[in-house]
PDB file of C-alpha atoms in Angstrom:
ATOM      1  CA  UNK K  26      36.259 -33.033 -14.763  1.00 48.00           C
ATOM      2  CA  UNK K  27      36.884 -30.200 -12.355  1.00 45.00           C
ATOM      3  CA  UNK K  28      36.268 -27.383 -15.003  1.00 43.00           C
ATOM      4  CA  UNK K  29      32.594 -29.757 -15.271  1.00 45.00           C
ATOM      5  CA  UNK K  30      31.593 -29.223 -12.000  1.00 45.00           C
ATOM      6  CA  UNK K  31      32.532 -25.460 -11.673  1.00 45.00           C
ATOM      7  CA  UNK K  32      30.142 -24.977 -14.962  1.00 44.00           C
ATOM      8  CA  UNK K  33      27.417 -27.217 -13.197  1.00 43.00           C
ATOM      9  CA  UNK K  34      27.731 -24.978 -10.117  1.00 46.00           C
ATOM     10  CA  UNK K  35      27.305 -21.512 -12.102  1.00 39.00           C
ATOM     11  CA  UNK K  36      24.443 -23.335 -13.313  1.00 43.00           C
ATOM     12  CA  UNK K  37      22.449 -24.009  -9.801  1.00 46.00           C
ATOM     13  CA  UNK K  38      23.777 -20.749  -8.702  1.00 43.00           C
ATOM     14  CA  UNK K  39      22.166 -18.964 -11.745  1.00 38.00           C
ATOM     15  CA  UNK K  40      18.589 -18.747 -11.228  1.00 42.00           C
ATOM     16  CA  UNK K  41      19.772 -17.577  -7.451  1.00 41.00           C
ATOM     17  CA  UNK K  42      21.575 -15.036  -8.684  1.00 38.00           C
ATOM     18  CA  UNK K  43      18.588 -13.777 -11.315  1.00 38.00           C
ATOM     19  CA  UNK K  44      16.034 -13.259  -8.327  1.00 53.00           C
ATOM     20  CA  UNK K  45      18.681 -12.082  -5.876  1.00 69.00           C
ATOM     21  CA  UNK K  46      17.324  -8.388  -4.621  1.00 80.00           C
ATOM     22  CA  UNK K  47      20.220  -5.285  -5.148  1.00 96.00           C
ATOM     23  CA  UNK K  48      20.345  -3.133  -2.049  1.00 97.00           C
ATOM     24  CA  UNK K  49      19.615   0.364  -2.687  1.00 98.00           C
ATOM     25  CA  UNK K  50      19.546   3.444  -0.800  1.00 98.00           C
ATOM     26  CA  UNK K  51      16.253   5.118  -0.475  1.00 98.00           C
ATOM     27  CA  UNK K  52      18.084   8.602  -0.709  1.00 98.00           C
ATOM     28  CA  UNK K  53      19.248   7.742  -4.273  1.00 98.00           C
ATOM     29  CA  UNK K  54      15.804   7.538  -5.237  1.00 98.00           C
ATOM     30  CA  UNK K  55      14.417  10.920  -3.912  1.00 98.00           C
ATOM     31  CA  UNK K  56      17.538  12.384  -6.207  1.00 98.00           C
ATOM     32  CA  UNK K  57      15.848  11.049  -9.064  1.00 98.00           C
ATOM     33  CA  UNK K  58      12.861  12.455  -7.644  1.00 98.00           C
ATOM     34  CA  UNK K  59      14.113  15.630  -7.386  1.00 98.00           C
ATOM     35  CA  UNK K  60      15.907  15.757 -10.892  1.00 98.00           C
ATOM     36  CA  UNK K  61      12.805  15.163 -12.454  1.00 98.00           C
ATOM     37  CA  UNK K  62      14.103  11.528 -13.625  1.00 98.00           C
ATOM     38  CA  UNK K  63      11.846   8.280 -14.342  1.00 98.00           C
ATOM     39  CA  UNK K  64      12.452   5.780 -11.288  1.00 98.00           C
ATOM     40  CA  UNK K  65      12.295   2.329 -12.600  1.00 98.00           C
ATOM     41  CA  UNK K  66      13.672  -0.635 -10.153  1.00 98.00           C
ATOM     42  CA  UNK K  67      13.515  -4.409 -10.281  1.00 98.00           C
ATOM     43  CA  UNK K  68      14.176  -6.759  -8.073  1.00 98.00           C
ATOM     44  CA  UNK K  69      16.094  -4.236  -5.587  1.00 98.00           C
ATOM     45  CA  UNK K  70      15.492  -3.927  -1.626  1.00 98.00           C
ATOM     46  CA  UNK K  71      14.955  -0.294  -0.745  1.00 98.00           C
ATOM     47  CA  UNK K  72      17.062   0.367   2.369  1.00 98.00           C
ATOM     48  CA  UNK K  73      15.610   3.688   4.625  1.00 98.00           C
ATOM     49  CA  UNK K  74      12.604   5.519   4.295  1.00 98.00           C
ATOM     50  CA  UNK K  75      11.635   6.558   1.208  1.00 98.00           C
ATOM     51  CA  UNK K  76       9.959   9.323   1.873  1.00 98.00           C
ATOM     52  CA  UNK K  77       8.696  11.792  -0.936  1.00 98.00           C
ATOM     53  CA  UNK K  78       6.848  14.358   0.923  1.00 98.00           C
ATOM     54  CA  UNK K  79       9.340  17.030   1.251  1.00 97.00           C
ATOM     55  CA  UNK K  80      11.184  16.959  -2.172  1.00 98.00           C
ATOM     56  CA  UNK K  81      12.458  20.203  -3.600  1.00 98.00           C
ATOM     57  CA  UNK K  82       9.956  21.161  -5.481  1.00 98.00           C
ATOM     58  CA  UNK K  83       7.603  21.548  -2.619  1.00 97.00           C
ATOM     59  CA  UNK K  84       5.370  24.493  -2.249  1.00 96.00           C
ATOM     60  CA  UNK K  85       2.340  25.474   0.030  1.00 93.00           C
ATOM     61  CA  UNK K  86      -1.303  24.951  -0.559  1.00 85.00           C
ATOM     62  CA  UNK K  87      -3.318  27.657  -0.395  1.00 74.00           C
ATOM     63  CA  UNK K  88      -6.634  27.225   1.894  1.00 63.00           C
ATOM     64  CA  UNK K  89      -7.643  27.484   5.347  1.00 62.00           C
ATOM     65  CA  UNK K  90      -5.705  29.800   7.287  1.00 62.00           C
ATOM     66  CA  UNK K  91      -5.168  27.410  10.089  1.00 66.00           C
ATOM     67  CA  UNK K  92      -4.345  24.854   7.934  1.00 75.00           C
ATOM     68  CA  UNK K  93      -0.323  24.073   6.378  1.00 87.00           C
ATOM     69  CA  UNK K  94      -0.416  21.518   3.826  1.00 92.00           C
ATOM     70  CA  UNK K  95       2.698  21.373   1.421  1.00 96.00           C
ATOM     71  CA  UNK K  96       2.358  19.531  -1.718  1.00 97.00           C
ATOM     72  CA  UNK K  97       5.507  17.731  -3.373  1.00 98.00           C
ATOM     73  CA  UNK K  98       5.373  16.283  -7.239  1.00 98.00           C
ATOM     74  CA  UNK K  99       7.031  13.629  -8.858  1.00 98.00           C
ATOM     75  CA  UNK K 100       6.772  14.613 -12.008  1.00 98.00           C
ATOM     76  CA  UNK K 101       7.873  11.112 -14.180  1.00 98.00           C
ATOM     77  CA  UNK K 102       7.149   7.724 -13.874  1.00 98.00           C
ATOM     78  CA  UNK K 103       7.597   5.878 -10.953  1.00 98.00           C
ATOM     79  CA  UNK K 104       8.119   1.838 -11.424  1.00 98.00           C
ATOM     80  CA  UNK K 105       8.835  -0.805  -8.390  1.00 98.00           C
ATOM     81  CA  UNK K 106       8.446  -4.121  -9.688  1.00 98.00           C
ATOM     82  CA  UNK K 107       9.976  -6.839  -6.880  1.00 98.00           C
ATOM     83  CA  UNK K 108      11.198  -5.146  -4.763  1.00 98.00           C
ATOM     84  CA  UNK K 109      11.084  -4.804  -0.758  1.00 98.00           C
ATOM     85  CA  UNK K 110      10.520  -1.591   1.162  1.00 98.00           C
ATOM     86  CA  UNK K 111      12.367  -2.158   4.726  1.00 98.00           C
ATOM     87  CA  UNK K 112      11.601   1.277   5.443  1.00 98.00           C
ATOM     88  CA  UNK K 113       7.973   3.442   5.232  1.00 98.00           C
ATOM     89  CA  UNK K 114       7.066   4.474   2.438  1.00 98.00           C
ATOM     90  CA  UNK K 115       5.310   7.495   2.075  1.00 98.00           C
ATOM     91  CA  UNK K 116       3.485  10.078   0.536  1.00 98.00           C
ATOM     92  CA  UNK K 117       1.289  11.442   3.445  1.00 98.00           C
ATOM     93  CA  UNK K 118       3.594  13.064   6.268  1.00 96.00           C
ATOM     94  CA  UNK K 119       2.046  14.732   9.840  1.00 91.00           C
ATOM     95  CA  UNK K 120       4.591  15.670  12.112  1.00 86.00           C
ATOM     96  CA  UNK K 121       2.369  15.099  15.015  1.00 69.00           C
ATOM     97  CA  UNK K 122       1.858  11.523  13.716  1.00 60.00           C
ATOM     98  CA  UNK K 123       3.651   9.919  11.737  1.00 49.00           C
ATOM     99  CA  UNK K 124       1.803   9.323   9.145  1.00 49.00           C
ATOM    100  CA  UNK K 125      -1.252   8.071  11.099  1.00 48.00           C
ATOM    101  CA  UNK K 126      -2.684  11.544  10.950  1.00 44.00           C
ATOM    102  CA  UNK K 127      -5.099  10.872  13.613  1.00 48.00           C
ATOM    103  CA  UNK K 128      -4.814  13.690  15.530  1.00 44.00           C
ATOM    104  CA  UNK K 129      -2.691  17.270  14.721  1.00 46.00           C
ATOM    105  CA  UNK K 130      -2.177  19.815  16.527  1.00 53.00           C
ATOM    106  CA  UNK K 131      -0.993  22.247  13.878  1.00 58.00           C
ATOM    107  CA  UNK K 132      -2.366  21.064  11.303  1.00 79.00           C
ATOM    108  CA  UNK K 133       0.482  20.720   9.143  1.00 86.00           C
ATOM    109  CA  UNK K 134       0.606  17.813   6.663  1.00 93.00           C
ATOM    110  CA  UNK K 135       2.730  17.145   3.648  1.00 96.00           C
ATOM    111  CA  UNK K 136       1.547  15.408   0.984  1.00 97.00           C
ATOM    112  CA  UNK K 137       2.764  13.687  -2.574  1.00 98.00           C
ATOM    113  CA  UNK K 138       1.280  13.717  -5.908  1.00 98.00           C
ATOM    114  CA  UNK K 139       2.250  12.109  -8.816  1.00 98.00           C
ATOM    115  CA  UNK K 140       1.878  13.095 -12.717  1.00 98.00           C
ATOM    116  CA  UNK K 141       2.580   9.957 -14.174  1.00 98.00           C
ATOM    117  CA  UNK K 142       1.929   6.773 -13.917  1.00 98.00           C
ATOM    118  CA  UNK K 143       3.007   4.577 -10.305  1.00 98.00           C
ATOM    119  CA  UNK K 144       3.697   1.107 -10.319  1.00 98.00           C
ATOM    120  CA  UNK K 145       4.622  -0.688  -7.138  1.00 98.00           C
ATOM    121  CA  UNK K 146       4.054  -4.155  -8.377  1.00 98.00           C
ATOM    122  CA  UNK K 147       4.994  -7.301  -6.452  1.00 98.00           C
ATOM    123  CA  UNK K 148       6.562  -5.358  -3.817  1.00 98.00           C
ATOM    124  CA  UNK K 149       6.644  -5.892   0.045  1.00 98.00           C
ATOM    125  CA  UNK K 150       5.968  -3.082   2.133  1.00 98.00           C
ATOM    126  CA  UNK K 151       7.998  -4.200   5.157  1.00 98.00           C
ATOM    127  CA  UNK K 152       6.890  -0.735   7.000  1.00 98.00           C
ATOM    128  CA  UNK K 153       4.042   2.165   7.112  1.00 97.00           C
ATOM    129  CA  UNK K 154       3.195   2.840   4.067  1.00 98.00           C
ATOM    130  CA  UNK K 155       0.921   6.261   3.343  1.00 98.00           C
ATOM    131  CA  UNK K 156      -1.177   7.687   0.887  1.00 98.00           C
ATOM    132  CA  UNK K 157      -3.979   9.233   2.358  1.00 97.00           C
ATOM    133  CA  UNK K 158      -4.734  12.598   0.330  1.00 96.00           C
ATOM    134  CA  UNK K 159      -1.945  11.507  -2.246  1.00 98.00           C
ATOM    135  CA  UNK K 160      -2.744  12.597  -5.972  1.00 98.00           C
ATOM    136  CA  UNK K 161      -2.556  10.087  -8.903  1.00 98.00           C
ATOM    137  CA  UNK K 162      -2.864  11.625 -12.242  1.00 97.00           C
ATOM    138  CA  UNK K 163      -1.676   8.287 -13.783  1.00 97.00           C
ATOM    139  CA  UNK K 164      -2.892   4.891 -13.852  1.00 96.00           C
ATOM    140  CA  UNK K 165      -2.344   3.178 -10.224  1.00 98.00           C
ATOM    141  CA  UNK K 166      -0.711  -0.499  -9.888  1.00 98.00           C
ATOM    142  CA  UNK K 167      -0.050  -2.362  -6.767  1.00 98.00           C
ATOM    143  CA  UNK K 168      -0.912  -5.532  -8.150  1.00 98.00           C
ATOM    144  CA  UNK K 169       0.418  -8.753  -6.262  1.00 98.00           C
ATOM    145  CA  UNK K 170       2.107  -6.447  -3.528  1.00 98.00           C
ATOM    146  CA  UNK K 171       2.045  -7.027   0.073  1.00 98.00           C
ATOM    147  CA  UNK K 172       1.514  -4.803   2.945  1.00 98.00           C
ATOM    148  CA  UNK K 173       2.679  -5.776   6.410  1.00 98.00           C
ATOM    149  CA  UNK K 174       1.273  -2.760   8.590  1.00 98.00           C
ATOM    150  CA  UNK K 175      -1.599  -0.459   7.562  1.00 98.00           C
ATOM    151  CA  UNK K 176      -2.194   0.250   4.122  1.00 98.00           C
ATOM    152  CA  UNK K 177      -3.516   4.250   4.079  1.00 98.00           C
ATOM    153  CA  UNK K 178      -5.145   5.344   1.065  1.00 98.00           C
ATOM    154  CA  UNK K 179      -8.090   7.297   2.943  1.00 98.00           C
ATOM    155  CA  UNK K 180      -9.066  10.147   0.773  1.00 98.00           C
ATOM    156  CA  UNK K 181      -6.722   8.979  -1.828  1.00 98.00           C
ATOM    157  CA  UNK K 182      -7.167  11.002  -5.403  1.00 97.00           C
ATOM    158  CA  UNK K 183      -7.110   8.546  -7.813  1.00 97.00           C
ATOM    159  CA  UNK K 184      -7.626  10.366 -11.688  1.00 95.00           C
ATOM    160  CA  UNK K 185      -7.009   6.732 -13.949  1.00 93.00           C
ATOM    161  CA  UNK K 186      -7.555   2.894 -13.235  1.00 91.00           C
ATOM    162  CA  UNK K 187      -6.344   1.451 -10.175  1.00 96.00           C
ATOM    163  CA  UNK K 188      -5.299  -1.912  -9.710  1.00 98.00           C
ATOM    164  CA  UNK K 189      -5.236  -3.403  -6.242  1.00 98.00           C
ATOM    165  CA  UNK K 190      -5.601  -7.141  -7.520  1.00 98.00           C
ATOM    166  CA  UNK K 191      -3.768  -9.827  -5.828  1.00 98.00           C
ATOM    167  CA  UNK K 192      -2.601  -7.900  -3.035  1.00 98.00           C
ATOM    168  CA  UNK K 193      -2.246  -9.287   0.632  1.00 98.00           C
ATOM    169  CA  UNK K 194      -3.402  -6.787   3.516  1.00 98.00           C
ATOM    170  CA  UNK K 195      -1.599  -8.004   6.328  1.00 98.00           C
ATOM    171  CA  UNK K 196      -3.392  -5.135   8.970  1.00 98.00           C
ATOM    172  CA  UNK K 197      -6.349  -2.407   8.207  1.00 98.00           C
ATOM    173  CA  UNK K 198      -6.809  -1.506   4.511  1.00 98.00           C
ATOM    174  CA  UNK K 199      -7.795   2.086   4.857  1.00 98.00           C
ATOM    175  CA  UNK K 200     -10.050   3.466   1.518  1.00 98.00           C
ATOM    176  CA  UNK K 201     -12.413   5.488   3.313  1.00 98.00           C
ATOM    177  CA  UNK K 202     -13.840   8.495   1.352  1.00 98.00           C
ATOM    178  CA  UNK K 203     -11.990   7.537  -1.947  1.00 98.00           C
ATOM    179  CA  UNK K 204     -13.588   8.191  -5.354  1.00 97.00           C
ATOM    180  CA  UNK K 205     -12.508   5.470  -7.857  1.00 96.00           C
ATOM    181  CA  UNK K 206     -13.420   7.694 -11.346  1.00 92.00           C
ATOM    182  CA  UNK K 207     -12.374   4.559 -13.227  1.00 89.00           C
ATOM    183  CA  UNK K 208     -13.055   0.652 -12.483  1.00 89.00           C
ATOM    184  CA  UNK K 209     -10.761  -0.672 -10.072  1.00 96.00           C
ATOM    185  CA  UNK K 210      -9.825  -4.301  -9.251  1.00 97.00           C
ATOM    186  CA  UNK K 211      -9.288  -5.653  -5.705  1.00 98.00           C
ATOM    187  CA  UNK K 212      -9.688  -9.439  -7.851  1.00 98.00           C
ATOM    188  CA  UNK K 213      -8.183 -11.854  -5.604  1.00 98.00           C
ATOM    189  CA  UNK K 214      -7.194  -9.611  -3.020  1.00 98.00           C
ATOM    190  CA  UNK K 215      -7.036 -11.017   0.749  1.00 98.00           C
ATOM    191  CA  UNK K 216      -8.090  -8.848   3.513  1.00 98.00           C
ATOM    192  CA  UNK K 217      -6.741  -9.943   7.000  1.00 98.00           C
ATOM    193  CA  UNK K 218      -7.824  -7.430   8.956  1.00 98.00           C
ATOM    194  CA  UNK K 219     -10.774  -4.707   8.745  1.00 98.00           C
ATOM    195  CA  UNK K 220     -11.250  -3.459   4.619  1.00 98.00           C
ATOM    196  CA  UNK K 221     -12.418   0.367   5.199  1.00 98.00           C
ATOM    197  CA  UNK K 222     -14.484   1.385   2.200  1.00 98.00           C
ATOM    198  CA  UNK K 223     -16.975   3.115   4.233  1.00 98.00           C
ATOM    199  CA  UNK K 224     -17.959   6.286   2.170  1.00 98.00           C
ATOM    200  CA  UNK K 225     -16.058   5.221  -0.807  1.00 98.00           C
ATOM    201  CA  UNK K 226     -17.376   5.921  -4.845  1.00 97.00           C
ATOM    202  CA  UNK K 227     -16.677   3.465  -7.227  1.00 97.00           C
ATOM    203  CA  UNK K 228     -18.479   5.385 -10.098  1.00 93.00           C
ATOM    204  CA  UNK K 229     -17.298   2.889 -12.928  1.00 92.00           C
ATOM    205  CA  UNK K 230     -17.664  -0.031 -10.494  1.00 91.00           C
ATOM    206  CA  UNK K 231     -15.338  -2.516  -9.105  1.00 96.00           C
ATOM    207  CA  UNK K 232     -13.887  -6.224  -9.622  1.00 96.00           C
ATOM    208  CA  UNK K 233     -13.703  -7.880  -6.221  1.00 97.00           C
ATOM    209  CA  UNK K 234     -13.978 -11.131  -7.920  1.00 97.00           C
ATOM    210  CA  UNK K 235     -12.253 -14.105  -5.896  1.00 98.00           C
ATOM    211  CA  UNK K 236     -10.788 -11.794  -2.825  1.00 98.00           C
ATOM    212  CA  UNK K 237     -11.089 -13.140   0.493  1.00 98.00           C
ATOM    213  CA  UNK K 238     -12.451 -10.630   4.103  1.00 98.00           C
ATOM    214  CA  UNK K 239     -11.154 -12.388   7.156  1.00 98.00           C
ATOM    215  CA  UNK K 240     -11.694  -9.007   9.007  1.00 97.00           C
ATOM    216  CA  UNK K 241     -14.883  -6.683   8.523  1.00 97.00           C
ATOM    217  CA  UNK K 242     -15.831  -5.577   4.989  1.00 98.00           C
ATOM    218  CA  UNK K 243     -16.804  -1.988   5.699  1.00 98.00           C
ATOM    219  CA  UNK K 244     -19.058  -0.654   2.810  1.00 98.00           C
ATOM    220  CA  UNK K 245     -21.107   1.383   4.685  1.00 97.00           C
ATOM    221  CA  UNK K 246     -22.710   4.442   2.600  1.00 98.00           C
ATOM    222  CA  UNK K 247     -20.808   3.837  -0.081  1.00 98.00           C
ATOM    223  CA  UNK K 248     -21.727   4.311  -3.676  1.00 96.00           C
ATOM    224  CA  UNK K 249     -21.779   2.048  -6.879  1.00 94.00           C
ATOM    225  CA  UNK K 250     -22.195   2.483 -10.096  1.00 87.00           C
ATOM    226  CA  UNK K 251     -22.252   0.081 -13.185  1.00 77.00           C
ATOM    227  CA  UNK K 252     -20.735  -3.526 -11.773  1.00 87.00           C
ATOM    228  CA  UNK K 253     -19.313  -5.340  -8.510  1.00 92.00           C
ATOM    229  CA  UNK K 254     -18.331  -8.308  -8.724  1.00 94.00           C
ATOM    230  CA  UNK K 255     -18.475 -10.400  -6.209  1.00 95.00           C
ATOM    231  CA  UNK K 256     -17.665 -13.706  -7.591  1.00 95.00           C
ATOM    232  CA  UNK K 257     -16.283 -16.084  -5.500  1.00 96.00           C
ATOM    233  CA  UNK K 258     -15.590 -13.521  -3.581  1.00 97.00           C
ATOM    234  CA  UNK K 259     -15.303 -15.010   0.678  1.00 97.00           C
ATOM    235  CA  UNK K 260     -16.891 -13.010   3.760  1.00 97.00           C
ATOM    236  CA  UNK K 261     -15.106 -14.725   6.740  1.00 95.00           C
ATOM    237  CA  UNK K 262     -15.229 -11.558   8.913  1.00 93.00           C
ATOM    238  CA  UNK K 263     -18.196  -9.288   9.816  1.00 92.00           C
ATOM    239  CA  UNK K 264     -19.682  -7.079   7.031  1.00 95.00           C
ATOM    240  CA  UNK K 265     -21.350  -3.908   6.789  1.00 96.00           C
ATOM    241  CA  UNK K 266     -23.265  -3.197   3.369  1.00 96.00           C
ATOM    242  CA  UNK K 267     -25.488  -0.770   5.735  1.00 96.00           C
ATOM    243  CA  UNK K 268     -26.873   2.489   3.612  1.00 97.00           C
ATOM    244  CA  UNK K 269     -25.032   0.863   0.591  1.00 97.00           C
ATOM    245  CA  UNK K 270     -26.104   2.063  -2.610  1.00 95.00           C
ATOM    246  CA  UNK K 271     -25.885   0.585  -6.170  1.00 93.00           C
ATOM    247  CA  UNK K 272     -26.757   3.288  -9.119  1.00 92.00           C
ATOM    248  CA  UNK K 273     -28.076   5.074  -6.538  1.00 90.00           C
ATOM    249  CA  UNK K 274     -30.775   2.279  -5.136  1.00 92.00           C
ATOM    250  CA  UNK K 275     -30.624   0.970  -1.722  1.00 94.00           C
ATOM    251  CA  UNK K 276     -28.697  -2.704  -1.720  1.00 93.00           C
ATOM    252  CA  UNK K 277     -27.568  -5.155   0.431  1.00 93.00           C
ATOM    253  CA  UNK K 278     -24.703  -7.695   0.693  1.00 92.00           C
ATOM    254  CA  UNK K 279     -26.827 -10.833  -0.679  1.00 92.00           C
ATOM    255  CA  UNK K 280     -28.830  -8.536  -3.366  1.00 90.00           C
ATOM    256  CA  UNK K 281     -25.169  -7.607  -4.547  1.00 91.00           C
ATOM    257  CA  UNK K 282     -24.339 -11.246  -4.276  1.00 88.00           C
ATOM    258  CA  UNK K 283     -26.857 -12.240  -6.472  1.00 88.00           C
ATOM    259  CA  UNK K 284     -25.730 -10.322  -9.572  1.00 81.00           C
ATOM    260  CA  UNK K 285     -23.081 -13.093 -10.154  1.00 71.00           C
ATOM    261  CA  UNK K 286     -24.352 -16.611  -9.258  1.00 65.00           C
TER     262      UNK K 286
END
């Protein structure tokens, strides 16, 4: 009878055990990094700052004299499926700010790009989290992730697909002056605070299909090309579709609306 209940017990225990997160070391990753290895975690809780803007391979950008901006690659694929970022994660560094880069005395900045393809899927960003000026040459995922503090992609390079859908934006979602070559999805997306896509291209369009604005919806002068869809998509904050332009014609929120009742 005993031996039963131990067996039913392993049982319960089982499925807690499955989704229980492994603690890992944000250093250990940046080795990888720097070895040139493919970083692949599930389920794991990244402990420290993970921050990949000064890896070995770093080297300085050539351009403005008064300007120092390093550039660091990762160089193979980078997956994060489940797993929870207690520290800030970043690939945009200014030593004046943070990584708010607001303003900068020196003008220094360090930034990350990445050759393969990133996947931070289901994860909780429990910190900052950076990416303005960060280079994807692979195919983006953040699907179902969650950010907590401001989510900076301003000026973002994105080369592939991008996949935002599902994600919760806990503070300011920051995509001002990014060029999405390739359709992205924001499907299902929720927006608490103000979603900065002033300036933004989506030249292949965009899926915003069932996300949800409780702050501002910034779209001023930005461009669209081929489809938006706004499907069930919910404006509970302000908006601003001013100078908005849809294959290069002047539109407005309810004209884009329209498309997809």
């Amino acid at each position: 009878m005993m031996r039963k209940i131990q067996m039913v017990c392993v049982l319960l225990l089982f499925p807690l055990l499955t989704w229980a997160q492994t603690k890992v070391n944000a250093s250990e990753i940046i080795e990888k990094m720097n070895r040139g290895e493919a970083v692949s975690y599930k389920n794991a809780e990244i402990v420290g700052n993970l921050d990949m803007t000064k890896l070995q391979n770093m080297k300085r950008k050539s351009g403005k004299q008064d300007t120092e901006a390093y550039i660091s690659t990762v160089t193979a694929p980078v997956t994060f499926v489940n797993c929870t970022f207690r520290g800030d994660v970043l690939a945009y560094y200014s030593p004046d700010n943070g990584a708010s880069g607001m303003f900068n005395n020196t003008n220094r900045v360090y930034n990350t790009h990445f050759e393969k393809d990133v996947l931070f899927e289901n994860c909780m960003f429990a910190q900052k989290s950076a990416f303005k000026y960060a280079g994807f040459k692979g195919k983006a995922s953040f699907q179902g992730s969650r950010f907590t503090e401001e989510a900076l992609f301003k000026y973002t390079d994105f080369s592939k697909d991008v996949n935002f859908s599902n994600v919760r934006f806990e503070e300011a979602a920051n995509f001002k002056y990014v060029d999405f070559p390739d359709k992205v999805s924001f499907a299902g997306a929720t927006f608490a605070e103000e979603a900065n896509f002033k300036y933004t291209k989506f030249l292949e369009g965009a899926d915003f299909q069932e996300a949800r604005f409780d702050g501002t919806a910034n779209f001023k002068y930005a461009k669209i090309s081929d489809s938006f869809n706004l499907r069930g998509t919910d404006f509970r904050g302000g908006d601003d579709f001013k100078y908005t332009r849809l294959n290069d014609k002047s539109v407005s929120l309810s004209g884009l609306q329209s498309r997809y009742k």
